[in-house]
Amino acid sequence: YFGASNNIVPKPTCNGGTPKVIIIPSYIQYRNDASNNQEGSDTWADDLGGNWRINIKSYFSDALGNPGEINGAGLANTYCYFN
């Protein structure tokens, strides 16, 4: 699935397995100017029961140290894990 941060992705049906998701960012916007400091980026998924909410974020602070974040986009690869 291709989506932006906060999009909902369905979990696969895994008979006897565990649903998993890997988020691969393809677009993360950065604020590189004299008044902002880039502080990193992160990806994660929120478990919503039968779905996940994907999160792709970059973080910065302004000249006064106030934090901010910008949403990104990417691929959410879902699969079933069997052990």
N, CA, C and O of each residue as an XYZ file, in Angstrom:
332
protein
N       0.844     -1.178      0.000
C       0.000      0.000      0.000
C       0.884      1.234      0.000
O       1.866      1.293      0.741
N       0.546      2.226     -0.829
C       1.234      3.510     -0.780
C       0.315      4.487     -0.070
O      -0.874      4.563     -0.378
N       0.861      5.235      0.877
C       0.018      6.176      1.593
C       0.820      7.227      2.311
O       2.044      7.150      2.421
N       0.104      8.201      2.792
C       0.691      9.284      3.567
C       0.504      8.990      5.049
O      -0.270      8.112      5.429
N       1.208      9.722      5.861
C       1.065      9.587      7.300
C      -0.400      9.756      7.687
O      -1.099     10.604      7.132
N      -0.857      8.961      8.625
C      -2.220      8.927      9.157
C      -3.198      8.144      8.291
O      -4.378      8.070      8.632
N      -2.745      7.549      7.164
C      -3.617      6.688      6.366
C      -3.833      5.370      7.092
O      -2.995      4.937      7.883
N      -4.971      4.736      6.811
C      -5.329      3.454      7.400
C      -5.004      2.339      6.402
O      -5.335      2.430      5.220
N      -4.345      1.279      6.904
C      -3.964      0.117      6.099
C      -4.585     -1.121      6.738
O      -4.431     -1.324      7.942
N      -5.289     -1.961      5.960
C      -5.890     -3.166      6.548
C      -4.835     -4.214      6.883
O      -3.849     -4.377      6.164
N      -5.061     -4.917      7.982
C      -4.201     -6.044      8.332
C      -4.585     -7.240      7.466
O      -5.764     -7.421      7.160
N      -3.607     -8.064      7.062
C      -3.954     -9.272      6.318
C      -4.589    -10.312      7.249
O      -4.360    -10.297      8.458
N      -5.378    -11.200      6.676
C      -5.930    -12.317      7.430
C      -4.883    -13.415      7.463
O      -4.479    -13.919      6.415
N      -4.438    -13.791      8.651
C      -3.344    -14.748      8.808
C      -3.838    -15.945      9.613
O      -3.801    -15.918     10.843
N      -4.287    -16.968      8.951
C      -4.769    -18.169      9.640
C      -3.590    -18.883     10.297
O      -2.832    -19.586      9.628
N      -3.440    -18.699     11.608
C      -2.349    -19.313     12.345
C      -1.079    -18.481     12.377
O      -0.090    -18.894     12.983
N      -1.082    -17.324     11.740
C       0.092    -16.455     11.716
C      -0.200    -15.119     12.381
O      -1.303    -14.879     12.871
N       0.799    -14.262     12.389
C       0.683    -12.939     12.999
C       0.817    -11.874     11.928
O       1.804    -11.876     11.193
N      -0.159    -10.947     11.810
C      -0.026     -9.864     10.832
C       1.114     -8.919     11.217
O       1.276     -8.571     12.387
N       1.889     -8.515     10.232
C       3.019     -7.601     10.434
C       2.978     -6.525      9.352
O       2.370     -6.706      8.298
N       3.636     -5.407      9.635
C       3.746     -4.322      8.653
C       5.164     -3.752      8.722
O       5.734     -3.594      9.802
N       5.715     -3.450      7.554
C       6.993     -2.751      7.441
C       6.718     -1.468      6.674
O       6.166     -1.502      5.574
N       7.101     -0.338      7.253
C       6.872      0.966      6.610
C       8.190      1.448      6.009
O       9.203      1.553      6.701
N       8.156      1.737      4.723
C       9.336      2.222      4.007
C       9.046      3.642      3.527
O       8.249      3.824      2.606
N       9.670      4.645      4.125
C       9.394      6.015      3.701
C       9.924      6.272      2.289
O      11.031      5.856      1.946
N       9.134      6.950      1.488
C       9.590      7.341      0.148
C       9.678      8.849      0.018
O      10.345      9.361     -0.882
N       9.006      9.566      0.915
C       9.058     11.023      0.891
C       8.989     11.537      2.317
O       7.995     11.338      3.014
N      10.050     12.199      2.743
C      10.066     12.870      4.042
C      10.539     14.289      3.793
O      11.645     14.509      3.298
N       9.710     15.234      4.133
C      10.045     16.640      3.919
C      10.877     17.154      5.083
O      10.586     16.864      6.244
N      11.900     17.909      4.768
C      12.737     18.516      5.786
C      12.655     20.030      5.690
O      12.470     20.579      4.604
N      12.790     20.689      6.801
C      12.800     22.156      6.836
C      14.235     22.603      7.079
O      14.641     22.846      8.216
N      14.977     22.706      6.015
C      16.378     23.112      6.126
C      16.519     24.587      5.787
O      16.751     24.950      4.634
N      16.380     25.412      6.774
C      16.642     26.833      6.603
C      17.287     27.362      7.885
O      17.408     26.632      8.869
N      17.682     28.581      7.870
C      18.454     29.140      8.981
C      17.683     29.159     10.295
O      18.295     29.187     11.363
N      16.336     29.143     10.238
C      15.570     29.268     11.477
C      15.054     27.929     12.013
O      14.357     27.908     13.028
N      15.381     26.812     11.354
C      14.905     25.509     11.806
C      16.053     24.509     11.870
O      16.956     24.523     11.033
N      16.004     23.646     12.874
C      16.997     22.586     13.024
C      16.313     21.239     12.825
O      15.378     20.898     13.550
N      16.784     20.471     11.831
C      16.230     19.144     11.596
C      16.710     18.216     12.699
O      17.897     18.208     13.026
N      15.803     17.431     13.280
C      16.152     16.586     14.416
C      15.959     15.101     14.160
O      16.242     14.295     15.047
N      15.488     14.706     12.978
C      15.362     13.288     12.678
C      14.022     12.932     12.078
O      13.181     13.796     11.831
N      13.838     11.649     11.849
C      12.588     11.147     11.295
C      12.274      9.799     11.924
O      13.136      9.167     12.535
N      11.018      9.363     11.765
C      10.584      8.123     12.397
C       9.405      7.551     11.617
O       8.656      8.291     10.981
N       9.245      6.226     11.670
C       8.069      5.550     11.124
C       7.550      4.569     12.164
O       8.333      3.966     12.899
N       6.228      4.406     12.227
C       5.621      3.412     13.097
C       4.170      3.207     12.669
O       3.629      3.982     11.880
N       3.551      2.161     13.195
C       2.147      1.872     12.913
C       1.387      1.756     14.232
O       1.843      1.099     15.169
N       0.229      2.399     14.290
C      -0.661      2.274     15.444
C      -1.612      1.112     15.194
O      -2.216      1.024     14.125
N      -1.748      0.219     16.173
C      -2.633     -0.936     16.060
C      -4.070     -0.491     16.326
O      -4.388     -0.011     17.414
N      -4.936     -0.655     15.321
C      -6.345     -0.267     15.456
C      -7.266     -1.479     15.427
O      -8.438     -1.348     15.075
N      -6.770     -2.636     15.783
C      -7.578     -3.858     15.728
C      -7.379     -4.555     14.392
O      -6.385     -5.257     14.201
N      -8.317     -4.369     13.460
C      -8.218     -4.989     12.135
C      -7.431     -4.160     11.134
O      -7.278     -4.566      9.982
N      -6.929     -3.003     11.555
C      -6.175     -2.105     10.675
C      -4.973     -1.545     11.415
O      -4.840     -1.694     12.630
N      -4.091     -0.888     10.644
C      -3.014     -0.080     11.207
C      -3.144      1.343     10.683
O      -3.586      1.556      9.554
N      -2.760      2.311     11.501
C      -2.578      3.693     11.036
C      -1.079      3.875     10.856
O      -0.314      3.717     11.807
N      -0.653      4.212      9.625
C       0.774      4.390      9.387
C       1.182      5.818      9.734
O       0.414      6.763      9.553
N       2.396      5.949     10.231
C       2.946      7.247     10.627
C       4.345      7.387     10.041
O       5.210      6.538     10.260
N       4.556      8.462      9.299
C       5.857      8.778      8.713
C       6.089     10.262      9.026
O       5.411     11.129      8.474
N       7.033     10.544      9.902
C       7.210     11.912     10.406
C       8.665     12.353     10.327
O       9.580     11.537     10.441
N       8.868     13.651     10.131
C      10.178     14.262     10.355
C       9.988     15.331     11.426
O       8.922     15.938     11.530
N      11.025     15.551     12.213
C      10.943     16.449     13.365
C      11.963     17.573     13.238
O      13.053     17.376     12.701
N      11.603     18.739     13.732
C      12.490     19.897     13.705
C      12.192     20.782     14.908
O      11.179     20.607     15.586
N      13.073     21.724     15.161
C      12.791     22.770     16.146
C      13.118     24.107     15.506
O      14.050     24.224     14.711
N      12.329     25.117     15.871
C      12.554     26.444     15.299
C      13.634     27.187     16.087
O      14.228     26.634     17.013
N      13.878     28.420     15.719
C      14.952     29.204     16.334
C      14.749     29.391     17.841
O      15.713     29.631     18.567
N      13.501     29.282     18.316
C      13.213     29.431     19.740
C      13.208     28.094     20.480
O      12.972     28.049     21.688
N      13.472     26.998     19.746
C      13.483     25.686     20.364
C      12.134     24.999     20.408
O      12.001     23.933     21.009
N      11.119     25.600     19.773
C       9.788     25.000     19.747
C       9.770     23.816     18.779
O      10.201     23.956     17.635
N       9.278     22.653     19.218
C       9.283     21.480     18.345
C       8.179     21.546     17.291
O       7.159     22.210     17.476
N       8.407     20.851     16.197
C       7.408     20.720     15.146
C       7.603     19.406     14.419
O       8.630     18.746     14.579
N       6.624     19.028     13.622
C       6.731     17.814     12.838
C       6.038     17.999     11.504
O       5.117     18.803     11.367
N       6.507     17.226     10.506
C       5.947     17.263      9.162
C       5.639     15.830      8.752
O       6.464     14.938      8.952
N       4.455     15.599      8.179
C       4.071     14.272      7.723
C       4.767     13.917      6.430
O       5.059     14.795      5.617
N       5.040     12.627      6.228
C       5.647     12.116      5.006
C       4.747     11.087      4.350
O       3.576     10.958      4.708
N       5.294     10.351      3.385
C       4.557      9.317      2.664
C       5.489      8.147      2.398
O       6.710      8.282      2.482
N       4.906      7.001      2.077
C       5.730      5.834      1.790
C       4.909      4.592      1.549
O       3.697      4.654      1.342
N       5.600      3.446      1.581
C       4.973      2.145      1.361
C       4.755      1.441      2.693
O       5.623      1.454      3.566
N       3.595      0.831      2.836
C       3.307     -0.023      3.991
C       3.172     -1.441      3.452
O       2.162     -1.787      2.840
N       4.189     -2.256      3.681
C       4.188     -3.649      3.231
C       3.629     -4.525      4.338
O       4.204     -4.601      5.424
N       2.503     -5.191      4.065
C       1.887     -6.061      5.056
C       2.156     -7.521      4.689
O       2.284     -7.871      3.516
N       2.240     -8.361      5.721
C       2.495     -9.782      5.497
C       2.097    -10.565      6.732
O       1.777     -9.987      7.771
N       2.119    -11.887      6.611
C       1.831    -12.782      7.733
C       3.124    -13.461      8.162
O       3.866    -13.984      7.331
N       3.386    -13.448      9.456
C       4.556    -14.106     10.024
C       4.121    -15.428     10.648
O       3.221    -15.471     11.488
N       4.779    -16.508     10.219
C       4.513    -17.833     10.768
C       5.799    -18.352     11.407
O       6.858    -18.359     10.779
N       5.693    -18.789     12.671
C       6.899    -19.314     13.332
C       6.706    -20.737     13.769
O       7.618    -21.336     14.341
